[in-house]
Amino acid sequence: MPMNRAHRKLCSSDEWAQTVKDRILPWALEDVELGDEVLEIGPGYGANLRVLVDQVPSLTAVEIDGDTVRLLEREWGDRARILHADGADMPLPDATYSSVVCFTMLHHVPTDALQDRIFAEAFRVLRPGGTFAGSDSQPSLRFRLLHFRDTMNTLPPAALPARLEAAGFTNPVVDRHPESGGLRFSARKP
């Protein structure tokens, strides 16, 4: 994974999993209808996945890192479908999922063009009327220190609605968290 040792330790910690469960996912998914068939892009060590698996009838996760895929399969493979694939080029059929989600991972995608490919892929695999939603961090001193020698390509909140619309989505909404400054987004496939 494109993360330094301290970052990997944090993201695989019980403390981070609790933060995801108590703060990040409730805020990111407020007023989001996930539906019956959910796809998570970039689950990393599974902090989001372990919450989502209890909230939705069917969950698929696409992870680019092979070692992490094996970890997720051992931990969650009996309750979720785990795929070793790139979120920018997913081996999934069109119009399959009721929602596609990704949380605190887009800043690990090295270029805007690859992020836009992820948006396009999310659009492709969503059913008509489906929702693409998620969250990501924004730069701060602490965030920059945590990402020392990591890939860090944050999403400018003001530009995100137009990028989602360029992928085909309608009604993009982007909000900033009042305390952390992180962003959440949602958009629909017509």
GROMACS .gro file of N, CA and C in nm, residues 56-189:
model
  402
   56VAL      N    1  -2.581  -0.384   0.552
   56VAL     CA    2  -2.635  -0.407   0.418
   56VAL      C    3  -2.649  -0.556   0.390
   57PRO      N    4  -2.745  -0.593   0.305
   57PRO     CA    5  -2.765  -0.735   0.274
   57PRO      C    6  -2.651  -0.798   0.197
   58SER      N    7  -2.587  -0.722   0.106
   58SER     CA    8  -2.480  -0.778   0.023
   58SER      C    9  -2.372  -0.673   0.004
   59LEU      N   10  -2.247  -0.711   0.031
   59LEU     CA   11  -2.135  -0.619   0.023
   59LEU      C   12  -2.022  -0.680  -0.058
   60THR      N   13  -1.972  -0.602  -0.154
   60THR     CA   14  -1.853  -0.637  -0.231
   60THR      C   15  -1.749  -0.530  -0.203
   61ALA      N   16  -1.623  -0.571  -0.189
   61ALA     CA   17  -1.514  -0.477  -0.166
   61ALA      C   18  -1.406  -0.499  -0.271
   62VAL      N   19  -1.359  -0.391  -0.332
   62VAL     CA   20  -1.252  -0.395  -0.431
   62VAL      C   21  -1.129  -0.328  -0.371
   63GLU      N   22  -1.021  -0.405  -0.359
   63GLU     CA   23  -0.896  -0.356  -0.298
   63GLU      C   24  -0.781  -0.383  -0.394
   64ILE      N   25  -0.694  -0.284  -0.413
   64ILE     CA   26  -0.584  -0.295  -0.508
   64ILE      C   27  -0.463  -0.370  -0.453
   65ASP      N   28  -0.444  -0.370  -0.322
   65ASP     CA   29  -0.325  -0.430  -0.261
   65ASP      C   30  -0.349  -0.578  -0.230
   66GLY      N   31  -0.269  -0.665  -0.290
   66GLY     CA   32  -0.288  -0.809  -0.275
   66GLY      C   33  -0.275  -0.860  -0.133
   67ASP      N   34  -0.177  -0.812  -0.056
   67ASP     CA   35  -0.162  -0.856   0.082
   67ASP      C   36  -0.284  -0.816   0.165
   68THR      N   37  -0.334  -0.697   0.140
   68THR     CA   38  -0.452  -0.650   0.213
   68THR      C   39  -0.575  -0.731   0.174
   69VAL      N   40  -0.585  -0.769   0.048
   69VAL     CA   41  -0.697  -0.854   0.004
   69VAL      C   42  -0.697  -0.985   0.082
   70ARG      N   43  -0.582  -1.046   0.097
   70ARG     CA   44  -0.573  -1.172   0.171
   70ARG      C   45  -0.616  -1.153   0.317
   71LEU      N   46  -0.574  -1.043   0.377
   71LEU     CA   47  -0.615  -1.012   0.514
   71LEU      C   48  -0.767  -0.996   0.522
   72LEU      N   49  -0.826  -0.923   0.430
   72LEU     CA   50  -0.972  -0.901   0.429
   72LEU      C   51  -1.047  -1.032   0.404
   73GLU      N   52  -0.995  -1.115   0.316
   73GLU     CA   53  -1.060  -1.244   0.290
   73GLU      C   54  -1.061  -1.331   0.416
   74ARG      N   55  -0.948  -1.334   0.488
   74ARG     CA   56  -0.943  -1.412   0.612
   74ARG      C   57  -1.043  -1.361   0.715
   75GLU      N   58  -1.051  -1.229   0.725
   75GLU     CA   59  -1.134  -1.167   0.828
   75GLU      C   60  -1.282  -1.160   0.791
   76TRP      N   61  -1.312  -1.127   0.665
   76TRP     CA   62  -1.450  -1.095   0.626
   76TRP      C   63  -1.500  -1.174   0.505
   77GLY      N   64  -1.418  -1.263   0.449
   77GLY     CA   65  -1.455  -1.334   0.327
   77GLY      C   66  -1.580  -1.419   0.337
   78ASP      N   67  -1.619  -1.458   0.457
   78ASP     CA   68  -1.742  -1.536   0.472
   78ASP      C   69  -1.866  -1.447   0.474
   79ARG      N   70  -1.847  -1.314   0.484
   79ARG     CA   71  -1.961  -1.222   0.492
   79ARG      C   72  -1.964  -1.117   0.381
   80ALA      N   73  -1.854  -1.105   0.307
   80ALA     CA   74  -1.846  -1.008   0.198
   80ALA      C   75  -1.764  -1.068   0.084
   81ARG      N   76  -1.792  -1.022  -0.036
   81ARG     CA   77  -1.713  -1.062  -0.153
   81ARG      C   78  -1.595  -0.966  -0.163
   82ILE      N   79  -1.473  -1.019  -0.158
   82ILE     CA   80  -1.352  -0.938  -0.162
   82ILE      C   81  -1.283  -0.964  -0.296
   83LEU      N   82  -1.258  -0.857  -0.372
   83LEU     CA   83  -1.194  -0.869  -0.502
   83LEU      C   84  -1.061  -0.797  -0.504
   84HIS      N   85  -0.959  -0.861  -0.560
   84HIS     CA   86  -0.830  -0.797  -0.581
   84HIS      C   87  -0.836  -0.729  -0.717
   85ALA      N   88  -0.856  -0.597  -0.717
   85ALA     CA   89  -0.871  -0.524  -0.843
   85ALA      C   90  -0.845  -0.376  -0.818
   86ASP      N   91  -0.828  -0.305  -0.927
   86ASP     CA   92  -0.808  -0.160  -0.925
   86ASP      C   93  -0.943  -0.092  -0.936
   87GLY      N   94  -0.973   0.001  -0.845
   87GLY     CA   95  -1.100   0.073  -0.849
   87GLY      C   96  -1.117   0.156  -0.975
   88ALA      N   97  -1.009   0.182  -1.047
   88ALA     CA   98  -1.016   0.257  -1.172
   88ALA      C   99  -1.041   0.167  -1.292
   89ASP      N  100  -1.046   0.035  -1.270
   89ASP     CA  101  -1.068  -0.062  -1.378
   89ASP      C  102  -1.122  -0.191  -1.317
   90MET      N  103  -1.247  -0.188  -1.274
   90MET     CA  104  -1.304  -0.299  -1.198
   90MET      C  105  -1.362  -0.407  -1.289
   91PRO      N  106  -1.335  -0.534  -1.258
   91PRO     CA  107  -1.388  -0.645  -1.336
   91PRO      C  108  -1.530  -0.680  -1.291
   92LEU      N  109  -1.617  -0.581  -1.298
   92LEU     CA  110  -1.755  -0.597  -1.251
   92LEU      C  111  -1.851  -0.557  -1.362
   93PRO      N  112  -1.969  -0.619  -1.365
   93PRO     CA  113  -2.065  -0.585  -1.470
   93PRO      C  114  -2.128  -0.448  -1.450
   94ASP      N  115  -2.174  -0.392  -1.558
   94ASP     CA  116  -2.244  -0.263  -1.556
   94ASP      C  117  -2.372  -0.272  -1.475
   95ALA      N  118  -2.411  -0.160  -1.415
   95ALA     CA  119  -2.543  -0.141  -1.353
   95ALA      C  120  -2.581  -0.252  -1.256
   96THR      N  121  -2.489  -0.287  -1.167
   96THR     CA  122  -2.510  -0.397  -1.073
   96THR      C  123  -2.544  -0.351  -0.932
   97TYR      N  124  -2.486  -0.241  -0.887
   97TYR     CA  125  -2.491  -0.204  -0.746
   97TYR      C  126  -2.591  -0.092  -0.718
   98SER      N  127  -2.655  -0.102  -0.603
   98SER     CA  128  -2.747   0.003  -0.558
   98SER      C  129  -2.670   0.124  -0.505
   99SER      N  130  -2.550   0.101  -0.454
   99SER     CA  131  -2.465   0.212  -0.409
   99SER      C  132  -2.319   0.171  -0.419
  100VAL      N  133  -2.235   0.271  -0.438
  100VAL     CA  134  -2.090   0.256  -0.437
  100VAL      C  135  -2.038   0.358  -0.336
  101VAL      N  136  -1.946   0.312  -0.250
  101VAL     CA  137  -1.893   0.399  -0.146
  101VAL      C  138  -1.741   0.389  -0.141
  102CYS      N  139  -1.679   0.495  -0.094
  102CYS     CA  140  -1.535   0.493  -0.064
  102CYS      C  141  -1.508   0.596   0.043
  103PHE      N  142  -1.424   0.558   0.138
  103PHE     CA  143  -1.400   0.641   0.256
  103PHE      C  144  -1.251   0.657   0.281
  104THR      N  145  -1.208   0.779   0.297
  104THR     CA  146  -1.069   0.816   0.330
  104THR      C  147  -0.966   0.739   0.248
  105MET      N  148  -0.995   0.720   0.119
  105MET     CA  149  -0.898   0.651   0.034
  105MET      C  150  -0.863   0.727  -0.092
  106LEU      N  151  -0.947   0.817  -0.136
  106LEU     CA  152  -0.921   0.884  -0.263
  106LEU      C  153  -0.792   0.965  -0.261
  107HIS      N  154  -0.752   1.015  -0.145
  107HIS     CA  155  -0.625   1.090  -0.139
  107HIS      C  156  -0.503   1.000  -0.158
  108HIS      N  157  -0.522   0.869  -0.156
  108HIS     CA  158  -0.413   0.775  -0.185
  108HIS      C  159  -0.401   0.743  -0.333
  109VAL      N  160  -0.492   0.795  -0.413
  109VAL     CA  161  -0.487   0.775  -0.558
  109VAL      C  162  -0.396   0.884  -0.614
  110PRO      N  163  -0.288   0.846  -0.684
  110PRO     CA  164  -0.181   0.942  -0.712
  110PRO      C  165  -0.214   1.057  -0.807
  111THR      N  166  -0.313   1.042  -0.893
  111THR     CA  167  -0.341   1.151  -0.989
  111THR      C  168  -0.490   1.180  -0.993
  112ASP      N  169  -0.522   1.302  -1.035
  112ASP     CA  170  -0.662   1.339  -1.055
  112ASP      C  171  -0.726   1.252  -1.164
  113ALA      N  172  -0.648   1.221  -1.268
  113ALA     CA  173  -0.701   1.139  -1.378
  113ALA      C  174  -0.743   1.001  -1.327
  114LEU      N  175  -0.665   0.941  -1.239
  114LEU     CA  176  -0.703   0.810  -1.183
  114LEU      C  177  -0.824   0.823  -1.089
  115GLN      N  178  -0.830   0.931  -1.013
  115GLN     CA  179  -0.948   0.955  -0.931
  115GLN      C  180  -1.071   0.966  -1.021
  116ASP      N  181  -1.059   1.038  -1.131
  116ASP     CA  182  -1.171   1.053  -1.224
  116ASP      C  183  -1.211   0.919  -1.286
  117ARG      N  184  -1.113   0.830  -1.309
  117ARG     CA  185  -1.144   0.695  -1.359
  117ARG      C  186  -1.223   0.617  -1.253
  118ILE      N  187  -1.191   0.635  -1.126
  118ILE     CA  188  -1.268   0.571  -1.019
  118ILE      C  189  -1.410   0.624  -1.020
  119PHE      N  190  -1.427   0.755  -1.037
  119PHE     CA  191  -1.562   0.811  -1.044
  119PHE      C  192  -1.638   0.750  -1.163
  120ALA      N  193  -1.572   0.739  -1.277
  120ALA     CA  194  -1.636   0.682  -1.396
  120ALA      C  195  -1.673   0.535  -1.375
  121GLU      N  196  -1.586   0.461  -1.310
  121GLU     CA  197  -1.614   0.320  -1.282
  121GLU      C  198  -1.729   0.305  -1.182
  122ALA      N  199  -1.732   0.392  -1.081
  122ALA     CA  200  -1.844   0.391  -0.987
  122ALA      C  201  -1.974   0.415  -1.062
  123PHE      N  202  -1.974   0.511  -1.152
  123PHE     CA  203  -2.092   0.541  -1.232
  123PHE      C  204  -2.132   0.418  -1.316
  124ARG      N  205  -2.036   0.356  -1.379
  124ARG     CA  206  -2.063   0.242  -1.467
  124ARG      C  207  -2.129   0.126  -1.393
  125VAL      N  208  -2.080   0.094  -1.275
  125VAL     CA  209  -2.131  -0.025  -1.204
  125VAL      C  210  -2.258   0.003  -1.123
  126LEU      N  211  -2.296   0.130  -1.110
  126LEU     CA  212  -2.419   0.164  -1.039
  126LEU      C  213  -2.542   0.138  -1.125
  127ARG      N  214  -2.649   0.096  -1.060
  127ARG     CA  215  -2.779   0.087  -1.126
  127ARG      C  216  -2.832   0.230  -1.146
  128PRO      N  217  -2.921   0.249  -1.243
  128PRO     CA  218  -2.988   0.379  -1.251
  128PRO      C  219  -3.058   0.410  -1.118
  129GLY      N  220  -3.042   0.534  -1.073
  129GLY     CA  221  -3.098   0.575  -0.944
  129GLY      C  222  -3.008   0.547  -0.827
  130GLY      N  223  -2.894   0.480  -0.851
  130GLY     CA  224  -2.801   0.446  -0.744
  130GLY      C  225  -2.722   0.565  -0.696
  131THR      N  226  -2.660   0.550  -0.580
  131THR     CA  227  -2.586   0.657  -0.514
  131THR      C  228  -2.438   0.624  -0.502
  132PHE      N  229  -2.355   0.722  -0.530
  132PHE     CA  230  -2.212   0.716  -0.504
  132PHE      C  231  -2.186   0.811  -0.388
  133ALA      N  232  -2.126   0.761  -0.281
  133ALA     CA  233  -2.107   0.843  -0.161
  133ALA      C  234  -1.975   0.807  -0.094
  134GLY      N  235  -1.924   0.901  -0.016
  134GLY     CA  236  -1.804   0.873   0.058
  134GLY      C  237  -1.752   0.994   0.132
  135SER      N  238  -1.628   0.981   0.176
  135SER     CA  239  -1.564   1.089   0.251
  135SER      C  240  -1.414   1.083   0.224
  136ASP      N  241  -1.350   1.192   0.255
  136ASP     CA  242  -1.204   1.196   0.246
  136ASP      C  243  -1.153   1.309   0.335
  137SER      N  244  -1.026   1.301   0.365
  137SER     CA  245  -0.961   1.400   0.450
  137SER      C  246  -0.918   1.519   0.368
  138GLN      N  247  -0.889   1.627   0.440
  138GLN     CA  248  -0.837   1.748   0.379
  138GLN      C  249  -0.703   1.781   0.445
  139PRO      N  250  -0.618   1.856   0.375
  139PRO     CA  251  -0.485   1.884   0.428
  139PRO      C  252  -0.488   1.964   0.559
  140SER      N  253  -0.401   1.924   0.648
  140SER     CA  254  -0.372   1.996   0.773
  140SER      C  255  -0.228   1.958   0.808
  141LEU      N  256  -0.172   2.023   0.906
  141LEU     CA  257  -0.034   1.989   0.945
  141LEU      C  258  -0.025   1.844   0.990
  142ARG      N  259  -0.116   1.801   1.075
  142ARG     CA  260  -0.115   1.662   1.124
  142ARG      C  261  -0.131   1.563   1.009
  143PHE      N  262  -0.223   1.595   0.918
  143PHE     CA  263  -0.248   1.509   0.802
  143PHE      C  264  -0.123   1.499   0.714
  144ARG      N  265  -0.058   1.612   0.691
  144ARG     CA  266   0.065   1.611   0.610
  144ARG      C  267   0.176   1.530   0.677
  145LEU      N  268   0.190   1.542   0.808
  145LEU     CA  269   0.292   1.464   0.879
  145LEU      C  270   0.262   1.315   0.872
  146LEU      N  271   0.135   1.278   0.886
  146LEU     CA  272   0.098   1.137   0.877
  146LEU      C  273   0.127   1.081   0.738
  147HIS      N  274   0.123   1.165   0.637
  147HIS     CA  275   0.143   1.122   0.499
  147HIS      C  276   0.286   1.147   0.449
  148PHE      N  277   0.382   1.166   0.540
  148PHE     CA  278   0.521   1.183   0.500
  148PHE      C  279   0.565   1.062   0.418
  149ARG      N  280   0.609   1.087   0.296
  149ARG     CA  281   0.651   0.984   0.201
  149ARG      C  282   0.539   0.890   0.160
  150ASP      N  283   0.415   0.935   0.175
  150ASP     CA  284   0.297   0.863   0.127
  150ASP      C  285   0.248   0.931  -0.001
  151THR      N  286   0.162   0.862  -0.070
  151THR     CA  287   0.083   0.927  -0.174
  151THR      C  288  -0.022   1.013  -0.104
  152MET      N  289  -0.031   1.139  -0.144
  152MET     CA  290  -0.129   1.230  -0.084
  152MET      C  291  -0.178   1.325  -0.192
  153ASN      N  292  -0.293   1.295  -0.248
  153ASN     CA  293  -0.353   1.376  -0.353
  153ASN      C  294  -0.497   1.408  -0.311
  154THR      N  295  -0.512   1.510  -0.229
  154THR     CA  296  -0.643   1.541  -0.172
  154THR      C  297  -0.737   1.601  -0.277
  155LEU      N  298  -0.866   1.589  -0.249
  155LEU     CA  299  -0.971   1.639  -0.338
  155LEU      C  300  -1.008   1.782  -0.300
  156PRO      N  301  -0.991   1.879  -0.388
  156PRO     CA  302  -1.038   2.014  -0.357
  156PRO      C  303  -1.192   2.014  -0.355
  157PRO      N  304  -1.254   2.047  -0.242
  157PRO     CA  305  -1.400   2.039  -0.232
  157PRO      C  306  -1.474   2.120  -0.338
  158ALA      N  307  -1.423   2.237  -0.374
  158ALA     CA  308  -1.493   2.321  -0.472
  158ALA      C  309  -1.494   2.259  -0.611
  159ALA      N  310  -1.394   2.178  -0.645
  159ALA     CA  311  -1.385   2.117  -0.777
  159ALA      C  312  -1.458   1.983  -0.787
  160LEU      N  313  -1.488   1.921  -0.674
  160LEU     CA  314  -1.544   1.786  -0.676
  160LEU      C  315  -1.681   1.776  -0.744
  161PRO      N  316  -1.776   1.868  -0.722
  161PRO     CA  317  -1.905   1.853  -0.791
  161PRO      C  318  -1.891   1.846  -0.943
  162ALA      N  319  -1.809   1.931  -1.002
  162ALA     CA  320  -1.790   1.930  -1.147
  162ALA      C  321  -1.725   1.800  -1.193
  163ARG      N  322  -1.634   1.747  -1.115
  163ARG     CA  323  -1.569   1.621  -1.152
  163ARG      C  324  -1.668   1.505  -1.147
  164LEU      N  325  -1.757   1.506  -1.048
  164LEU     CA  326  -1.860   1.401  -1.040
  164LEU      C  327  -1.959   1.415  -1.156
  165GLU      N  328  -1.996   1.537  -1.189
  165GLU     CA  329  -2.085   1.558  -1.304
  165GLU      C  330  -2.020   1.514  -1.434
  166ALA      N  331  -1.890   1.538  -1.449
  166ALA     CA  332  -1.818   1.495  -1.569
  166ALA      C  333  -1.821   1.343  -1.584
  167ALA      N  334  -1.830   1.271  -1.472
  167ALA     CA  335  -1.839   1.125  -1.476
  167ALA      C  336  -1.982   1.078  -1.507
  168GLY      N  337  -2.079   1.171  -1.508
  168GLY     CA  338  -2.216   1.136  -1.540
  168GLY      C  339  -2.315   1.152  -1.427
  169PHE      N  340  -2.267   1.180  -1.307
  169PHE     CA  341  -2.354   1.189  -1.190
  169PHE      C  342  -2.436   1.318  -1.192
  170THR      N  343  -2.551   1.312  -1.124
  170THR     CA  344  -2.634   1.430  -1.105
  170THR      C  345  -2.644   1.462  -0.957
  171ASN      N  346  -2.685   1.582  -0.928
  171ASN     CA  347  -2.708   1.628  -0.791
  171ASN      C  348  -2.591   1.602  -0.696
  172PRO      N  349  -2.469   1.635  -0.736
  172PRO     CA  350  -2.357   1.614  -0.642
  172PRO      C  351  -2.368   1.710  -0.524
  173VAL      N  352  -2.343   1.657  -0.406
  173VAL     CA  353  -2.341   1.737  -0.284
  173VAL      C  354  -2.207   1.712  -0.215
  174VAL      N  355  -2.140   1.819  -0.179
  174VAL     CA  356  -2.012   1.810  -0.109
  174VAL      C  357  -2.022   1.899   0.014
  175ASP      N  358  -1.995   1.842   0.131
  175ASP     CA  359  -1.999   1.914   0.258
  175ASP      C  360  -1.865   1.899   0.328
  176ARG      N  361  -1.834   1.996   0.414
  176ARG     CA  362  -1.715   1.988   0.500
  176ARG      C  363  -1.759   1.961   0.642
  177HIS      N  364  -1.685   1.878   0.712
  177HIS     CA  365  -1.715   1.849   0.852
  177HIS      C  366  -1.680   1.973   0.935
  178PRO      N  367  -1.769   2.015   1.026
  178PRO     CA  368  -1.744   2.139   1.100
  178PRO      C  369  -1.623   2.132   1.194
  179GLU      N  370  -1.584   2.014   1.238
  179GLU     CA  371  -1.471   2.003   1.329
  179GLU      C  372  -1.343   1.959   1.259
  180SER      N  373  -1.350   1.848   1.185
  180SER     CA  374  -1.229   1.793   1.124
  180SER      C  375  -1.191   1.862   0.994
  181GLY      N  376  -1.288   1.923   0.927
  181GLY     CA  377  -1.262   1.984   0.797
  181GLY      C  378  -1.264   1.886   0.682
  182GLY      N  379  -1.279   1.755   0.713
  182GLY     CA  380  -1.289   1.655   0.608
  182GLY      C  381  -1.411   1.679   0.522
  183LEU      N  382  -1.415   1.611   0.408
  183LEU     CA  383  -1.530   1.629   0.321
  183LEU      C  384  -1.608   1.499   0.308
  184ARG      N  385  -1.737   1.515   0.278
  184ARG     CA  386  -1.822   1.402   0.240
  184ARG      C  387  -1.889   1.443   0.109
  185PHE      N  388  -1.925   1.342   0.032
  185PHE     CA  389  -1.989   1.370  -0.095
  185PHE      C  390  -2.094   1.264  -0.124
  186SER      N  391  -2.189   1.301  -0.205
  186SER     CA  392  -2.284   1.204  -0.259
  186SER      C  393  -2.332   1.257  -0.393
  187ALA      N  394  -2.370   1.165  -0.481
  187ALA     CA  395  -2.421   1.198  -0.612
  187ALA      C  396  -2.502   1.079  -0.662
  188ARG      N  397  -2.587   1.101  -0.759
  188ARG     CA  398  -2.675   0.995  -0.807
  188ARG      C  399  -2.651   0.966  -0.955
  189LYS      N  400  -2.678   0.842  -0.991
  189LYS     CA  401  -2.679   0.804  -1.132
  189LYS      C  402  -2.822   0.819  -1.181
   0.00000   0.00000   0.00000
